[in-house]
Short mmCIF file of C-alpha atoms and ligand atoms in Angstrom, two decimals:
data_model
loop_
_atom_site.label_atom_id
_atom_site.label_comp_id
_atom_site.label_asym_id
_atom_site.label_seq_id
_atom_site.Cartn_x
_atom_site.Cartn_y
_atom_site.Cartn_z
CA MET P 128 72.23 -31.86 -38.07
CA LEU P 129 75.95 -32.53 -37.66
CA ARG P 130 76.05 -34.00 -41.12
CA GLU P 131 74.35 -30.90 -42.52
CA LEU P 132 76.93 -28.69 -40.84
CA ALA P 133 79.72 -30.90 -42.09
CA ASP P 134 78.35 -30.54 -45.62
CA LEU P 135 78.77 -26.80 -45.40
CA VAL P 136 82.47 -26.90 -44.64
CA ALA P 137 83.76 -30.19 -46.04
CA PRO P 138 84.22 -31.14 -49.69
CA VAL P 139 81.13 -32.82 -51.11
CA ASP P 140 80.15 -34.40 -54.39
CA CYS P 141 77.92 -32.85 -57.03
CA VAL P 142 74.36 -34.13 -56.60
CA GLY P 143 73.93 -34.15 -60.37
CA CYS P 144 76.98 -36.07 -61.59
CA GLY P 145 79.17 -36.92 -58.60
CA ALA P 146 81.98 -34.49 -59.51
CA ARG P 147 84.13 -33.65 -56.49
CA ARG P 148 84.04 -30.57 -54.28
CA ALA P 149 80.77 -28.98 -55.36
CA HIS P 150 77.17 -29.37 -54.26
CA LEU P 151 76.31 -28.77 -57.88
CA CYS P 152 79.19 -28.54 -60.35
CA PRO P 153 79.42 -25.84 -63.04
CA GLY P 154 78.43 -28.38 -65.70
CA CYS P 155 75.23 -29.37 -63.90
CA ARG P 156 74.40 -25.73 -63.14
CA ALA P 157 74.81 -24.99 -66.85
CA GLU P 158 72.53 -27.93 -67.70
CA ILE P 159 69.80 -26.48 -65.48
CA ALA P 160 70.33 -22.97 -66.86
CA ARG P 161 70.03 -24.29 -70.42
CA ALA P 162 66.81 -26.13 -69.60
CA ALA P 163 65.39 -23.03 -67.89
CA ARG P 164 66.03 -20.87 -70.94
CA ALA P 165 62.60 -21.75 -72.36
CA GLY P 166 61.15 -19.83 -69.42
CA PRO P 167 58.14 -20.43 -67.19
CA HIS P 168 55.03 -21.98 -68.72
CA LEU P 169 51.79 -23.64 -67.69
CA ALA P 170 52.32 -27.26 -66.63
CA ARG P 171 50.42 -29.90 -68.57
CA VAL P 172 48.86 -32.28 -66.08
CA CYS P 173 47.07 -35.11 -67.91
CA PRO P 174 44.33 -35.57 -66.99
CA PRO P 175 43.96 -32.43 -64.85
CA PRO P 176 42.02 -33.19 -61.64
CA ALA P 177 38.83 -31.13 -61.17
CA GLY P 178 39.73 -28.04 -59.16
CA LEU P 179 43.43 -27.97 -60.09
CA PRO P 180 44.51 -24.30 -60.27
CA PRO P 181 46.70 -23.09 -63.14
CA VAL P 182 50.20 -24.39 -62.35
CA TRP P 183 53.24 -22.47 -63.58
CA THR P 184 56.45 -24.42 -63.91
CA LEU P 185 59.98 -23.76 -65.13
CA LEU P 186 61.59 -27.13 -65.74
CA ALA P 187 61.00 -30.80 -66.42
CA TYR P 188 61.54 -32.88 -63.28
CA ASP P 189 64.57 -34.64 -64.61
CA GLY P 190 68.37 -34.72 -64.51
CA ALA P 191 70.32 -32.33 -62.31
CA VAL P 192 67.31 -30.31 -61.09
CA ARG P 193 65.61 -33.49 -59.91
CA GLN P 194 68.76 -34.53 -58.05
CA ALA P 195 69.03 -31.06 -56.50
CA ILE P 196 65.40 -31.05 -55.27
CA VAL P 197 65.73 -34.51 -53.74
CA ALA P 198 69.13 -33.77 -52.18
CA HIS P 199 67.85 -30.60 -50.55
CA LYS P 200 64.57 -32.06 -49.34
CA ASP P 201 65.59 -35.55 -48.29
CA HIS P 202 69.32 -35.30 -47.62
CA GLY P 203 69.64 -31.88 -46.05
CA ARG P 204 71.88 -30.30 -48.71
CA LEU P 205 71.20 -26.79 -47.45
CA ALA P 206 73.71 -25.25 -49.85
CA LEU P 207 71.27 -25.91 -52.72
CA LEU P 208 68.61 -23.64 -51.19
CA PRO P 209 69.56 -20.43 -53.07
CA LEU P 210 69.53 -22.26 -56.41
CA LEU P 211 66.08 -23.76 -55.77
CA ALA P 212 64.76 -20.45 -54.47
CA GLY P 213 65.94 -18.69 -57.64
CA LEU P 214 64.28 -21.28 -59.87
CA TRP P 215 60.97 -21.12 -57.99
CA ARG P 216 61.05 -17.33 -58.11
CA ARG P 217 61.29 -17.44 -61.90
CA SER P 218 58.23 -19.67 -62.03
CA LEU P 219 56.33 -17.24 -59.80
CA ALA P 220 57.37 -14.37 -62.07
CA GLY P 221 55.91 -16.31 -64.99
CA ALA P 222 52.62 -16.71 -63.12
CA VAL P 223 52.44 -12.98 -62.36
CA GLU P 224 53.28 -12.07 -65.94
CA GLY P 225 50.94 -14.60 -67.52
CA ASP P 226 47.92 -14.39 -65.21
CA PRO P 227 46.04 -11.06 -65.24
CA VAL P 228 43.93 -12.05 -62.21
CA LEU P 229 47.07 -12.61 -60.15
CA ARG P 230 48.69 -9.44 -61.45
CA ALA P 231 45.66 -7.35 -60.49
CA ALA P 232 45.59 -8.91 -57.02
CA LEU P 233 49.29 -8.12 -56.61
CA LEU P 234 48.66 -4.43 -57.35
CA GLU P 235 45.89 -4.50 -54.75
CA ARG P 236 48.17 -6.27 -52.25
CA ARG P 237 45.79 -9.17 -51.86
CA VAL P 238 48.27 -11.94 -52.67
CA VAL P 239 49.34 -14.50 -50.09
CA VAL P 240 51.92 -17.19 -50.86
CA ILE P 241 51.29 -20.51 -49.15
CA PRO P 242 54.00 -23.19 -49.31
CA ALA P 243 52.81 -26.77 -49.58
CA PRO P 244 53.55 -28.53 -46.29
CA SER P 245 56.61 -30.77 -46.18
CA SER P 246 55.83 -34.33 -45.24
CA ALA P 247 55.32 -35.16 -41.59
CA ARG P 248 58.45 -37.26 -41.80
CA ALA P 249 60.58 -34.28 -42.82
CA TRP P 250 59.31 -32.42 -39.77
CA ARG P 251 59.91 -35.31 -37.41
CA GLU P 252 63.40 -36.08 -38.61
CA ARG P 253 64.77 -32.59 -38.98
CA GLY P 254 62.46 -30.33 -37.03
CA ARG P 255 62.22 -27.94 -39.94
CA ASP P 256 60.33 -27.40 -43.15
CA PRO P 257 62.90 -27.41 -45.97
CA TRP P 258 60.44 -26.34 -48.66
CA GLU P 259 59.04 -23.40 -46.69
CA GLU P 260 62.64 -22.22 -46.24
CA VAL P 261 63.11 -22.20 -50.03
CA VAL P 262 59.97 -20.09 -50.55
CA ARG P 263 60.89 -17.65 -47.80
CA HIS P 264 64.36 -17.28 -49.28
CA ALA P 265 62.87 -16.69 -52.74
CA LEU P 266 60.72 -13.84 -51.42
CA ALA P 267 63.17 -12.32 -48.93
CA GLY P 268 63.04 -8.54 -49.23
CA GLU P 269 59.73 -8.60 -51.12
CA SER P 270 56.48 -7.23 -49.76
CA LEU P 271 54.73 -10.45 -50.76
CA PRO P 272 53.67 -12.23 -47.56
CA VAL P 273 54.45 -15.92 -47.07
CA ALA P 274 51.90 -17.56 -44.78
CA ARG P 275 53.95 -19.87 -42.59
CA ARG P 276 52.48 -23.23 -41.72
CA ALA P 277 49.13 -22.15 -43.12
CA LEU P 278 48.36 -25.57 -44.56
CA ARG P 279 48.14 -28.39 -42.05
CA VAL P 280 47.88 -32.09 -42.67
CA ARG P 281 44.86 -32.95 -40.51
CA ARG P 282 44.90 -36.70 -40.87
CA ALA P 283 47.39 -39.40 -41.74
CA VAL P 284 48.08 -39.87 -45.44
CA ARG P 285 50.06 -42.60 -47.15
CA ASP P 286 53.35 -41.85 -48.87
CA GLN P 287 52.33 -40.66 -52.35
CA ALA P 288 55.27 -42.38 -54.06
CA GLY P 289 54.11 -45.35 -56.08
CA LEU P 290 50.44 -44.35 -56.07
CA GLY P 291 48.61 -43.68 -59.35
CA ALA P 292 46.69 -40.50 -60.06
CA SER P 293 43.29 -41.62 -58.73
CA ALA P 294 44.82 -43.32 -55.69
CA ARG P 295 46.72 -40.11 -54.91
CA ALA P 296 43.53 -38.08 -55.15
CA ARG P 297 41.67 -40.49 -52.80
CA ASN P 298 44.63 -40.55 -50.42
CA LEU P 299 44.61 -36.75 -50.10
CA ALA P 300 40.91 -35.85 -50.33
CA GLY P 301 40.03 -33.69 -47.34
CA ALA P 302 43.50 -34.20 -45.82
CA LEU P 303 44.55 -30.54 -45.65
CA ALA P 304 43.17 -27.70 -43.58
CA VAL P 305 43.98 -24.00 -43.60
CA THR P 306 44.74 -22.31 -40.30
CA ARG P 307 43.72 -18.76 -41.23
CA ASP P 308 41.00 -16.69 -42.87
CA LEU P 309 41.82 -16.04 -46.54
CA THR P 310 38.69 -14.10 -47.47
CA GLY P 311 39.33 -12.03 -50.60
CA CYS P 312 42.93 -13.20 -51.01
CA ALA P 313 44.57 -14.41 -54.19
CA VAL P 314 46.55 -17.41 -53.02
CA VAL P 315 49.69 -18.67 -54.74
CA LEU P 316 50.35 -22.25 -53.76
CA ALA P 317 54.08 -22.91 -53.81
CA ASP P 318 55.42 -26.42 -54.32
CA ASP P 319 58.63 -27.95 -55.59
CA ILE P 320 57.12 -30.27 -58.21
CA VAL P 321 53.78 -31.20 -59.74
CA THR P 322 53.11 -34.80 -60.71
CA THR P 323 49.43 -35.80 -60.84
CA GLY P 324 48.28 -32.49 -59.35
CA ALA P 325 46.62 -34.28 -56.39
CA THR P 326 48.45 -32.26 -53.72
CA LEU P 327 47.81 -28.89 -55.37
CA THR P 328 44.16 -29.79 -56.00
CA GLU P 329 43.60 -30.69 -52.34
CA ALA P 330 45.49 -27.56 -51.23
CA ALA P 331 43.35 -25.44 -53.57
CA ARG P 332 40.16 -26.97 -52.14
CA ALA P 333 41.33 -26.12 -48.62
CA VAL P 334 42.25 -22.49 -49.41
CA ARG P 335 38.99 -21.93 -51.30
CA ALA P 336 37.14 -23.26 -48.25
CA ALA P 337 39.02 -20.64 -46.20
CA GLY P 338 37.66 -17.87 -48.44
CA ALA P 339 40.34 -17.40 -51.13
CA ALA P 340 39.03 -15.38 -54.08
CA SER P 341 41.40 -17.03 -56.56
CA VAL P 342 44.01 -19.77 -56.46
CA HIS P 343 47.20 -20.02 -58.51
CA ALA P 344 50.21 -22.31 -58.28
CA ALA P 345 53.92 -22.13 -59.04
CA VAL P 346 56.35 -25.05 -58.93
CA ILE P 347 59.98 -25.53 -59.95
CA ALA P 348 59.44 -28.60 -62.10
CA SER P 349 56.78 -30.85 -63.54
CA THR P 350 57.17 -34.55 -64.18
CA VAL P 351 57.91 -35.64 -67.71
CA ARG P 352 55.49 -38.21 -69.07
CA ARG P 353 57.63 -40.36 -71.26
CA GLY P 354 56.40 -42.26 -74.27
CA ARG P 355 53.21 -40.27 -74.62
CA PRO P 356 52.36 -37.82 -77.33
CA SER P 357 52.56 -34.23 -76.17
CA GLY P 358 49.57 -31.91 -76.33
ZN1 ZN G 477 77.64 -32.13 -61.70
#
């Protein structure tokens, strides 16, 4: 906590390139803005797990945006929160614009936004949920409700890093539970990144089991699969 406070007042280095005296220097901000110019689009998850909702994304999980997400989540760089919130909000806007089912639900005020739970470790070490804070910031002043701590991890799961797609799916199957009734709701699952889709698929299963009428997802970035043909 003291280090986080110190970060707010003392000079720091850019998480993207190491430049002095900026959490994210103008050059790295410009890099992210350039990459985001293409606008939100549906993420290509190959192969998509059965039950994966449509996932809207803004950026490739690479370069400065990757550094910013990791620095905020794992190293407590709170100053990056507004940037991440703005990026996620654009992805959500893409989902609303591109998905007529979600748009109709929004007009009927049936939409609930549910942030993916931060890892148990993040809770233990910092006593807060950094990702939920990003989502709440993104929707501050909006009438769109954010269901806080609606998704619970109900059993121990292994760290997903280093696991392949099928191992991730097995690791997470049945791991999440929803703490409220979602009957008739259109749920937007909010996460920072999508990789294999295992987390969003398990979250979608849990919210459907709680009665959700439709499930949608918005993330900031999706992982780039290098060396594979696109399509
Ligand atoms: Zn930089």
